[in-house]
Coordinates of N, CA, C and O in Angstrom, one line a residue:
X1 N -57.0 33.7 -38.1 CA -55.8 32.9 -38.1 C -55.3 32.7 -36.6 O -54.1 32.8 -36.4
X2 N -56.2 32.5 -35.8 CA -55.7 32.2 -34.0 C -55.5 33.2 -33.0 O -55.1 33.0 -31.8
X3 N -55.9 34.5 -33.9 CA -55.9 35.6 -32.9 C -56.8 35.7 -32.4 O -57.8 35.2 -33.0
X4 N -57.1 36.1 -31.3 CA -58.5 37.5 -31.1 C -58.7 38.7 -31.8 O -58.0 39.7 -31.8
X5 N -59.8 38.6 -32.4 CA -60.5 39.7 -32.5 C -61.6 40.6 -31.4 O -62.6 40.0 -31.0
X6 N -61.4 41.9 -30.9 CA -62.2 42.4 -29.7 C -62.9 43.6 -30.5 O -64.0 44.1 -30.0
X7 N -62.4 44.2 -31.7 CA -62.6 45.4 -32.3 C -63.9 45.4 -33.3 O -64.0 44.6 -34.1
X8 N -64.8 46.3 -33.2 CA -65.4 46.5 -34.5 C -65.2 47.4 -35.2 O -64.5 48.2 -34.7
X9 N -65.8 47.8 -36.6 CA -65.8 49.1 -37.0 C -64.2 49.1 -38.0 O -63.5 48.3 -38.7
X10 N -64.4 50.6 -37.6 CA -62.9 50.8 -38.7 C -61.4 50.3 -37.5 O -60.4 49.9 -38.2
X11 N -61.2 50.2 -36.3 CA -60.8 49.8 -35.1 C -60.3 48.2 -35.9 O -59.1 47.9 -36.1
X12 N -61.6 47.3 -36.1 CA -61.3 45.8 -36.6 C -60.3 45.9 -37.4 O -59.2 45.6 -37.1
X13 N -61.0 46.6 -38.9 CA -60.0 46.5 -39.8 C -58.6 47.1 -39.8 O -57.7 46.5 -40.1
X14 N -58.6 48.1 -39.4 CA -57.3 48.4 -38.5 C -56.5 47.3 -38.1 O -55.4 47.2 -38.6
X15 N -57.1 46.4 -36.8 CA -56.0 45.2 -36.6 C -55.9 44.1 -37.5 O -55.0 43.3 -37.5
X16 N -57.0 44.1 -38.6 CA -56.8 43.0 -39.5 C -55.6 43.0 -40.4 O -54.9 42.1 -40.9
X17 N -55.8 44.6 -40.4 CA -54.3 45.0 -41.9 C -53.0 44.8 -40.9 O -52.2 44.0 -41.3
X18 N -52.9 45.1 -40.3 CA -51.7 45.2 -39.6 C -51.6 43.4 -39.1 O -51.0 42.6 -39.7
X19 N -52.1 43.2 -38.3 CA -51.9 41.2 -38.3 C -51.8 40.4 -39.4 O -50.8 39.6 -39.5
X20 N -52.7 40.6 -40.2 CA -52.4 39.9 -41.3 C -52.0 40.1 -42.3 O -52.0 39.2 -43.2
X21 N -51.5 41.5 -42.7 CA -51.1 42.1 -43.8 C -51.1 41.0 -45.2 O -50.3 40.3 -45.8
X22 N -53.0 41.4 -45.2 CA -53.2 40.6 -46.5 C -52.7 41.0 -48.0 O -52.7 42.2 -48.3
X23 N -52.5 40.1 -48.7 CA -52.3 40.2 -50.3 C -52.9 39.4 -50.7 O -53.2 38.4 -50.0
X24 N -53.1 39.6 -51.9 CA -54.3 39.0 -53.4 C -53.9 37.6 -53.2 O -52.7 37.7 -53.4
X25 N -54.1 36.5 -52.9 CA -54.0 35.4 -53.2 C -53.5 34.8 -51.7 O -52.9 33.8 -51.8
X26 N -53.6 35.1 -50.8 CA -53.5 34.7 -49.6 C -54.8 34.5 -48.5 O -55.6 35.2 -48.0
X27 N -54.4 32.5 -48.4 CA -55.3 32.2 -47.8 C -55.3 32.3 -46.5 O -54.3 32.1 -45.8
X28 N -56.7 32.6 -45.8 CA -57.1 33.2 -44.5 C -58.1 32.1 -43.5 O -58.6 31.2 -44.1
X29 N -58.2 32.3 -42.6 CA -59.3 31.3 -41.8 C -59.8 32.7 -40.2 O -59.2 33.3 -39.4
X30 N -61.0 32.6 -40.5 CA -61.7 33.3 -39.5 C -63.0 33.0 -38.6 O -64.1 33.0 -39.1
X31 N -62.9 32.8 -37.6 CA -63.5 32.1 -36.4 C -64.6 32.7 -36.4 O -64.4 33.8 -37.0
X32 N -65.9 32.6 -36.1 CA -67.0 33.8 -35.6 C -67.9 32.9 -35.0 O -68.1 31.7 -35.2
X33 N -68.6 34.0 -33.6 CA -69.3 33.6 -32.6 C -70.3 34.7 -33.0 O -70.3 35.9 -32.8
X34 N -71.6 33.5 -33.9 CA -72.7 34.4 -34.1 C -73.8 33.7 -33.3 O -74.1 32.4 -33.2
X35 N -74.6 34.9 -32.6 CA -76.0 34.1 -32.1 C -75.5 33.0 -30.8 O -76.3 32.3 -30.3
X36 N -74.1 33.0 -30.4 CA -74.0 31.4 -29.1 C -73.1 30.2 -30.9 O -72.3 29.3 -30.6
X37 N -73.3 30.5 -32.1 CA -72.7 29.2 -32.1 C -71.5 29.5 -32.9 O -71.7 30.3 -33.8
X38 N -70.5 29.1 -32.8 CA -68.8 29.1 -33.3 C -68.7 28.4 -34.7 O -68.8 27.2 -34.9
X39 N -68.5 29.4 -35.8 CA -68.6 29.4 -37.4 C -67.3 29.9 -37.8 O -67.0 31.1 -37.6
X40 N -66.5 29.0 -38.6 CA -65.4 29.1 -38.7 C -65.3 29.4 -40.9 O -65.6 28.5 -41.6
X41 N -65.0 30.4 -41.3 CA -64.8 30.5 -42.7 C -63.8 30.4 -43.1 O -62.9 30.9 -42.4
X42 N -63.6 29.8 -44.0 CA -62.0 30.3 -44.9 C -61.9 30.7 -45.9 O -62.5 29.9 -46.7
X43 N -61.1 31.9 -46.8 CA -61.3 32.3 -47.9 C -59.9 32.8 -48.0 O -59.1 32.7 -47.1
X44 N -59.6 33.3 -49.2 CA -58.8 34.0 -49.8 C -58.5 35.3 -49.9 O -59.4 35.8 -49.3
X45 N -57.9 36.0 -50.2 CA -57.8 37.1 -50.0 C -57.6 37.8 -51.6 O -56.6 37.5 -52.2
X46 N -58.5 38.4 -52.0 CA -58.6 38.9 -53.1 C -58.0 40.1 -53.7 O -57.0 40.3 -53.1
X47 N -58.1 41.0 -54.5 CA -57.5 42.2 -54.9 C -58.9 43.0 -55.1 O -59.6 42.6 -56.0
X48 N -59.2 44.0 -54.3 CA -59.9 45.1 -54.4 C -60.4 45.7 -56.1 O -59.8 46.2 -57.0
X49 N -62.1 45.5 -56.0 CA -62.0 46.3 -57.2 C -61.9 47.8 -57.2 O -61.8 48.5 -56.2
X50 N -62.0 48.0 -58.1 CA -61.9 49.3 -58.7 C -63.4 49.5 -58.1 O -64.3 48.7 -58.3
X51 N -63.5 51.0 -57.2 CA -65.3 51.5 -57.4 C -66.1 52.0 -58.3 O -65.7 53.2 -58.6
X52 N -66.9 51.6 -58.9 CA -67.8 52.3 -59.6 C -68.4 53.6 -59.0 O -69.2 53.7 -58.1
X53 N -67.8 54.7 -59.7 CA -68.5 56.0 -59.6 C -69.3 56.7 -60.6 O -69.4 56.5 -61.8
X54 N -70.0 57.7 -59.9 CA -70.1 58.7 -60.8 C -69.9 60.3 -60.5 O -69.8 60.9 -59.4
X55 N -69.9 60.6 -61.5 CA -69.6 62.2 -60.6 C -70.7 63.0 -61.4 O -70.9 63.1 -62.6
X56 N -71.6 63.4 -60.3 CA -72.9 64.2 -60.8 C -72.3 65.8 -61.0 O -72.1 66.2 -59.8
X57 N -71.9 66.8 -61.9 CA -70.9 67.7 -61.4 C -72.6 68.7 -61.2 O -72.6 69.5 -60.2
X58 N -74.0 68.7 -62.2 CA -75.2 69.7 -61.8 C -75.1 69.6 -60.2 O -75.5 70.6 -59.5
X59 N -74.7 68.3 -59.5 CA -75.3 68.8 -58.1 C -73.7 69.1 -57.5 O -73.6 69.9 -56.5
X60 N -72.8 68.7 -57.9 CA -71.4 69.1 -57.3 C -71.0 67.7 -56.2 O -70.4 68.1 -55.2
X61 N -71.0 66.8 -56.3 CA -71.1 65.6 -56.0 C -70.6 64.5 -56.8 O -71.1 64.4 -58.0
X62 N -69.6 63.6 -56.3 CA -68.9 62.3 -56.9 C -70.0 61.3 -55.8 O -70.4 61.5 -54.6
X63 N -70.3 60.4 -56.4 CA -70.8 58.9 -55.5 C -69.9 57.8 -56.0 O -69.1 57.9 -56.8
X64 N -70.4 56.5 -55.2 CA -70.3 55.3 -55.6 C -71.0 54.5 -55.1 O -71.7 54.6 -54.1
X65 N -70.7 53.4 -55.7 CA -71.4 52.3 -55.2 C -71.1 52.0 -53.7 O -70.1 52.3 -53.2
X66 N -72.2 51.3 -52.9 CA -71.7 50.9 -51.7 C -71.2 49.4 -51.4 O -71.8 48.4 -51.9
X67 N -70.1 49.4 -50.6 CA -69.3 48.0 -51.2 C -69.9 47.7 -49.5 O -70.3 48.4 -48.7
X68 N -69.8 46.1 -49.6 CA -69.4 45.7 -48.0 C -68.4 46.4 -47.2 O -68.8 46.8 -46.1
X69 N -67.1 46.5 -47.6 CA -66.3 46.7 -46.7 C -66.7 48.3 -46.6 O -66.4 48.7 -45.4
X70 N -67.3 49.5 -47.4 CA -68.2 50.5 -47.1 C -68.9 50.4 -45.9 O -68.6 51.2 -45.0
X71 N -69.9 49.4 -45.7 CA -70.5 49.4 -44.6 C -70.1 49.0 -43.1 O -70.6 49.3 -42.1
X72 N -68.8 48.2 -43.5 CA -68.4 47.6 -42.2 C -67.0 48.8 -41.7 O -66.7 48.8 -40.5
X73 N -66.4 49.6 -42.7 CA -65.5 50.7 -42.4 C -66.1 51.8 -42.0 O -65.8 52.5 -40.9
X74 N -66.9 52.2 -42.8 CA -67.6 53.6 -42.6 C -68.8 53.4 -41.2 O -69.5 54.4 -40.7
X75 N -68.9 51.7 -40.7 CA -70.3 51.5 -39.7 C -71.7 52.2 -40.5 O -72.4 52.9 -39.9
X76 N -71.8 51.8 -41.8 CA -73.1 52.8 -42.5 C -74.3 51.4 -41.3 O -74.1 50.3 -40.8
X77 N -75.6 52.5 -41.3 CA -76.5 52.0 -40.6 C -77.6 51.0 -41.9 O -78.6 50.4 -41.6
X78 N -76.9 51.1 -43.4 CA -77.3 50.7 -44.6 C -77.0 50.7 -45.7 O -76.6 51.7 -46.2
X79 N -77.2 49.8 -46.3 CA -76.3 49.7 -47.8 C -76.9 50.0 -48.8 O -76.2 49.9 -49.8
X80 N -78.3 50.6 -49.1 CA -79.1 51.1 -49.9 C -79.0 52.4 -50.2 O -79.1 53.3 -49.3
X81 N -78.6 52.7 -51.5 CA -78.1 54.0 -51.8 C -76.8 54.3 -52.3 O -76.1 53.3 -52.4
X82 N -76.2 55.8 -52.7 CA -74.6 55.4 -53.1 C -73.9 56.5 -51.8 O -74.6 57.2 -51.2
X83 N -72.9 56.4 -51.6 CA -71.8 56.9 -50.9 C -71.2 57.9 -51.5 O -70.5 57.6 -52.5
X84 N -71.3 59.4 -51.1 CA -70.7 60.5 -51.3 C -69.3 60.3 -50.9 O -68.7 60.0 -49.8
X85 N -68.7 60.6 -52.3 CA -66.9 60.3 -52.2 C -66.4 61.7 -52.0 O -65.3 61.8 -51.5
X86 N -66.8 62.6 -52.3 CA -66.2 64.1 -53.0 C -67.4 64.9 -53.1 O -68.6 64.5 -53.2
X87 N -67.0 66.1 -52.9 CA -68.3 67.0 -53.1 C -67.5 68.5 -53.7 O -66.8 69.1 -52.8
X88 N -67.4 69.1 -54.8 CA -66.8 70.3 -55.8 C -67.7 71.4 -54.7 O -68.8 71.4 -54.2
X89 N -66.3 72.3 -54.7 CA -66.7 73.6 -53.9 C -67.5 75.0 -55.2 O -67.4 75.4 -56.4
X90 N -68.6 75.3 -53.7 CA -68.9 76.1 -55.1 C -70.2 75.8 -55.6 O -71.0 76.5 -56.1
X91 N -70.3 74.0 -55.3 CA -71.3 73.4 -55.9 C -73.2 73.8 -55.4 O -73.6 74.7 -54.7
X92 N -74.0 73.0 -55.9 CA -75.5 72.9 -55.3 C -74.9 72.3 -54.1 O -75.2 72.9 -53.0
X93 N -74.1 71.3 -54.0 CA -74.0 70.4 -52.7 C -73.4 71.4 -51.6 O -73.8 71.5 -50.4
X94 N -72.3 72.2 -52.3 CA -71.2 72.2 -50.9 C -71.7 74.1 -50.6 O -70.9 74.7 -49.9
X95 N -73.0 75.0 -51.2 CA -73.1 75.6 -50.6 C -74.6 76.0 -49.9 O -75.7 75.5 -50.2
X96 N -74.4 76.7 -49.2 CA -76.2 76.9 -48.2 C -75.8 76.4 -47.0 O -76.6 75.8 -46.4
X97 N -74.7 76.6 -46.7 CA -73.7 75.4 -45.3 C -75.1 76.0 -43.8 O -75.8 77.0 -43.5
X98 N -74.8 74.7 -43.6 CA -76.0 74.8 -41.9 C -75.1 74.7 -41.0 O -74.8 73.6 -40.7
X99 N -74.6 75.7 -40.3 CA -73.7 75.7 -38.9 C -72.2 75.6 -39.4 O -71.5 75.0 -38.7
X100 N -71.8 76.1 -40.5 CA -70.1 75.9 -41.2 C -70.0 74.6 -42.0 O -68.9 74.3 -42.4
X101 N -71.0 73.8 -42.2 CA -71.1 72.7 -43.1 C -71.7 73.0 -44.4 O -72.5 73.9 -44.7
X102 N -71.1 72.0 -45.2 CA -72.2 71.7 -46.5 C -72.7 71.2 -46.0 O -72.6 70.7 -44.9
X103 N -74.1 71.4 -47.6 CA -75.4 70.9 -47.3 C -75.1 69.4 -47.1 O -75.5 68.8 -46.2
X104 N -74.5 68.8 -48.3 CA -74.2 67.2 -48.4 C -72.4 67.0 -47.9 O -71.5 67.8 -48.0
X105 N -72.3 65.8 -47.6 CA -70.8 65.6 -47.0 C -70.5 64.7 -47.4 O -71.4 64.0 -47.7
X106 N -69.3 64.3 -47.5 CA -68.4 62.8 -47.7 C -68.9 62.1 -46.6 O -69.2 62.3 -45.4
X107 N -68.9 60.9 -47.7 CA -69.6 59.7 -46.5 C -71.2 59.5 -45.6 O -71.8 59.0 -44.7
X108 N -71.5 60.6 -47.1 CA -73.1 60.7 -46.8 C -73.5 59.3 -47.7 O -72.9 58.7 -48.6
X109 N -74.7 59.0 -47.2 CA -75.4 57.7 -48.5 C -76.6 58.2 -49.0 O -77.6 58.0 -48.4
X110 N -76.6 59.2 -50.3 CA -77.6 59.2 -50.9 C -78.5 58.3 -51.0 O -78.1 57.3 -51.6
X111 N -79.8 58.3 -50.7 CA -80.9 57.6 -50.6 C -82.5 58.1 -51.5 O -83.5 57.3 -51.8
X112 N -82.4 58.8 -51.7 CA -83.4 60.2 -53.1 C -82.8 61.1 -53.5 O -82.0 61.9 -53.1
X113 N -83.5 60.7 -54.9 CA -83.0 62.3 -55.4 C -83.8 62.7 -56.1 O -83.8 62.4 -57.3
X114 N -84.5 63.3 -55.7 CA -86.0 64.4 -56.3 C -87.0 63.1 -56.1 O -87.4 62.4 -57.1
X115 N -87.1 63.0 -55.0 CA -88.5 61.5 -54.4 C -88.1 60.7 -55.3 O -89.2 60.8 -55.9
X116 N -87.3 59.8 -56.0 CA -86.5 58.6 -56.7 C -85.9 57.8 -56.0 O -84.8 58.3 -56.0
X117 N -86.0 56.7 -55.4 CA -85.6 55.9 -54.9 C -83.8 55.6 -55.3 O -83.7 55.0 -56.3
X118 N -82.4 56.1 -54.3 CA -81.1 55.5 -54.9 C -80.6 54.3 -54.8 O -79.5 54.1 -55.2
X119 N -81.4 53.0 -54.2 CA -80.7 52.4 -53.8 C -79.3 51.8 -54.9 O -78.9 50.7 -54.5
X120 N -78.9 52.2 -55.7 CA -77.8 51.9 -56.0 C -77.2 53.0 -57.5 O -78.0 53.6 -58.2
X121 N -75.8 52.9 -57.9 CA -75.7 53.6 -59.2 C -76.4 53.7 -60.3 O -76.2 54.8 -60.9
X122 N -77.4 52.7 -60.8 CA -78.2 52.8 -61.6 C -79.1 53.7 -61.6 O -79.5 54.6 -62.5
X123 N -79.7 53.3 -60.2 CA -80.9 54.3 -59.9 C -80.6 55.5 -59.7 O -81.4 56.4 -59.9
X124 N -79.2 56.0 -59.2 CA -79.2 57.2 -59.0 C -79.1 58.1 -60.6 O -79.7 59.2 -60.8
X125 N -78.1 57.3 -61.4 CA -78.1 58.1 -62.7 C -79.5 58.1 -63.4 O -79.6 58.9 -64.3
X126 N -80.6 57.3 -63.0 CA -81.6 57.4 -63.7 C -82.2 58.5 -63.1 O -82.8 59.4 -63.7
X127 N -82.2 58.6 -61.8 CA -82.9 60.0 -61.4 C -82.5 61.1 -61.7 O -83.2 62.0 -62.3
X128 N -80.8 61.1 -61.4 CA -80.3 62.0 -62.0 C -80.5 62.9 -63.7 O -80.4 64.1 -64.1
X129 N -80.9 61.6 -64.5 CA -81.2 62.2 -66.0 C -82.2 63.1 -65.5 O -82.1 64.3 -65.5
X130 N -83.4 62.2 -64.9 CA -84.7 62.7 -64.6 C -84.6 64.1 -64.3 O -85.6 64.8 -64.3
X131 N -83.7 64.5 -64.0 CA -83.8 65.6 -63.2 C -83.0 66.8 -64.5 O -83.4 67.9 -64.9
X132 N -82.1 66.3 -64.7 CA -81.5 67.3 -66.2 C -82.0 67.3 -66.9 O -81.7 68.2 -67.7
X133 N -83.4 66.3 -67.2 CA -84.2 66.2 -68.0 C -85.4 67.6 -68.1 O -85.7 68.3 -69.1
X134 N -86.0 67.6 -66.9 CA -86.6 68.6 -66.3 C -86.1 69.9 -65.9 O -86.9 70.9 -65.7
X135 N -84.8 69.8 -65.7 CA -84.2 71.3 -65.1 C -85.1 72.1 -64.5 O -85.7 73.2 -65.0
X136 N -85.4 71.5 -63.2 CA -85.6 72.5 -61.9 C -85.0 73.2 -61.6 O -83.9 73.0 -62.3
X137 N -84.8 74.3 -60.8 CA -84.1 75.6 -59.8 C -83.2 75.0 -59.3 O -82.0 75.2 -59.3
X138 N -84.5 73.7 -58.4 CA -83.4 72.8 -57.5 C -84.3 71.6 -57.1 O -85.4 71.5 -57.4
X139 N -83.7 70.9 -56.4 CA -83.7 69.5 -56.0 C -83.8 69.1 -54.7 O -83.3 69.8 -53.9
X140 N -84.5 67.8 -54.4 CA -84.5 67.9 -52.9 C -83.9 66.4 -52.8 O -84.3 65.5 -53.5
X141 N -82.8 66.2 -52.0 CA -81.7 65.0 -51.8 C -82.3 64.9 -50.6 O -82.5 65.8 -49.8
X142 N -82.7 63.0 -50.4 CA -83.0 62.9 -49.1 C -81.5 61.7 -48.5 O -81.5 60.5 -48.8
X143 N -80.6 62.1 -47.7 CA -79.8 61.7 -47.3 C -79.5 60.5 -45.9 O -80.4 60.4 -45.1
X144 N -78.3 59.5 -45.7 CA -78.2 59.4 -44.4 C -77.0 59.9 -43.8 O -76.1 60.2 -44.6
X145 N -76.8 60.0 -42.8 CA -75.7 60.2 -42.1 C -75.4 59.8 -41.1 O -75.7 60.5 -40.1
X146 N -74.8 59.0 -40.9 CA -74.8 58.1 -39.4 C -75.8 57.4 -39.1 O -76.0 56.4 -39.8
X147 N -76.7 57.6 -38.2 CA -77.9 57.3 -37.9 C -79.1 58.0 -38.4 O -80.2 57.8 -38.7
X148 N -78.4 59.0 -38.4 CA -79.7 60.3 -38.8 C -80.6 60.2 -40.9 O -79.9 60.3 -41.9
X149 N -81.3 60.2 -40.9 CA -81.9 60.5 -41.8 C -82.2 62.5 -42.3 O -83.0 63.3 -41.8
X150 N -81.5 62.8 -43.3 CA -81.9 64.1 -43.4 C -82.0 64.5 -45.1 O -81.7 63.9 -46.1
X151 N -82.6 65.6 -44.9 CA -83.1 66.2 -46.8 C -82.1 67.4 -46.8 O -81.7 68.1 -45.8
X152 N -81.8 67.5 -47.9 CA -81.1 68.6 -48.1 C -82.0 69.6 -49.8 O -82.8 69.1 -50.6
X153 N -81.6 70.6 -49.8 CA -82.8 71.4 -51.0 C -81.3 71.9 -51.6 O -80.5 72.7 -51.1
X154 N -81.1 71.1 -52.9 CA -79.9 71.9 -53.7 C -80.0 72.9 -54.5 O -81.0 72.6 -55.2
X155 N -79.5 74.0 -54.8 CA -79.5 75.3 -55.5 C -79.1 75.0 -56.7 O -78.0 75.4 -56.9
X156 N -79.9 74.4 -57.8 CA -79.3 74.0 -59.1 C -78.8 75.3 -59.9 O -77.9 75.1 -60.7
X157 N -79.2 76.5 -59.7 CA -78.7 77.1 -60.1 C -77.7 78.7 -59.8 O -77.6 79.8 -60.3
X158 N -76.9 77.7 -58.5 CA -75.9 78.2 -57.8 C -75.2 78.7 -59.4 O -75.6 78.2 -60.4
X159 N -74.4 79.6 -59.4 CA -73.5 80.6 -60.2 C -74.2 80.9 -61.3 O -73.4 81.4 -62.1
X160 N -75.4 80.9 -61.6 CA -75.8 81.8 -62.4 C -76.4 83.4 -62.4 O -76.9 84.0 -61.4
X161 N -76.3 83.9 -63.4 CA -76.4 85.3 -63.2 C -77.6 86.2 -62.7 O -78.7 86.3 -63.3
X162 N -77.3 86.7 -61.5 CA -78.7 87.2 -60.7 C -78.7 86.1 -59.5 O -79.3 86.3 -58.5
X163 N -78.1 85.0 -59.7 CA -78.2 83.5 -58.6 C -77.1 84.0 -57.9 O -77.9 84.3 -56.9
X164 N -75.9 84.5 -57.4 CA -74.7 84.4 -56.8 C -73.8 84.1 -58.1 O -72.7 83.5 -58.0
X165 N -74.0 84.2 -58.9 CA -73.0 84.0 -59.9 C -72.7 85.6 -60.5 O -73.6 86.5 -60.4
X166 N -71.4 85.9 -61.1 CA -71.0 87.0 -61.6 C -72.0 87.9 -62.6 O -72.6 87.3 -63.6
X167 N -72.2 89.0 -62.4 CA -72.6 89.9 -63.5 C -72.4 90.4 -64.5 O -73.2 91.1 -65.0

C-alpha cells in the first residue's frame, strides 16, 4: 500500500501488522521486485484458520500443520513435515535433554517418524498408528531445526516401572 518494505522474516511481519493493521475483509495491494522485474498483487485480507493439530501424547508432543505464514514467520528452511507446537514435560520428547534441552523443541518440523516419511498431518498420524501399532521401547524422530537436520531416539517407555517411573 506505498510503503517500503526493507524487512524479512518475523521483522516483515512485524511492520506489516502494525502499518496495516489488517482485518478480514480488507483490501491490500503489494509491490514485489522478484528476479529484476516489479510484480504488483492485490488481495484481501482474510481471517486466519484455525490449525490443524494433533497431539501425539505416546511421544509427548502436539504438532501441526505447516501453514505459509509458518514458513515465512518461523524462516522454516521447509514446509515438508509438521511443526512442533508444544511438547508435555515428563514426556519421550522433553526428556534425555542434550546440554539442558529437550530432545524435541517447539518449532521443530517433524520430518520421520520411525523411517516414515511426515511430510504433512496425515502422514504423521499414519506413522504414528504404525508405531502404537508395534509398540517399540522407542522411536527414532528425524527432525529440522533451523538449518540443521537432526534425529532424536524417544524413550517410549519413559515412566514405566523399572524405566524412571515409580515403584
Amino acid at each position: 500500500n506505498g510503503q517500503p518494505l526493507k524487512f524479512t522474516g518475523s521483522r516483515a511481519k512485524e511492520f506489516f501488522m502494525k502499518s496495516l493493521r489488517p482485518r478480514p475483509g480488507t483490501p491490500f495491494e503489494i509491490d514485489v521486485n522478484r528476479a529484476g522485474a516489479d510484480l504488483t498483487f492485490r488481495g484481501t485480507i482474510a481471517k486466519r484458520p484455525e490449525p490443524v493439530t494433533l497431539r501425539a501424547e505416546d511421544l509427548g508432543v502436539t504438532v501441526k500443520a505447516v501453514t505459509d505464514s509458518d514458513v515465512f514467520v518461523e524462516n522454516l528452511a521447509a514446509r515438508a513435515g509438521v511443526l512442533v507446537t508444544g511438547i508435555s514435560r515428563g514426556s519421550a520428547a522433553a526428556t534425555g535433554s542434550s546440554m539442558g534441552r529437550t530432545l524435541l523443541m517447539e518449532d521443530d518440523l517433524i520430518v520421520e517418524l520411525a523411517g516414515q516419511p511426515t511430510p504433512d498431518i496425515a502422514s504423521f498420524s499414519r506413522a504414528l498408528e504404525a508405531v502404537r501399532r508395534q509398540q517399540p521401547p522407542a522411536v527414532l524422530v528425524k527432525y529440522r531445526r533451523g538449518q540443521a537436520t537432526g534425529f532424536a531416539g524417544l524413550n517410549l517407555k519413559i515412566g514405566e516401572k523399572g524405566n524412571g517411573g515409580r515403584e
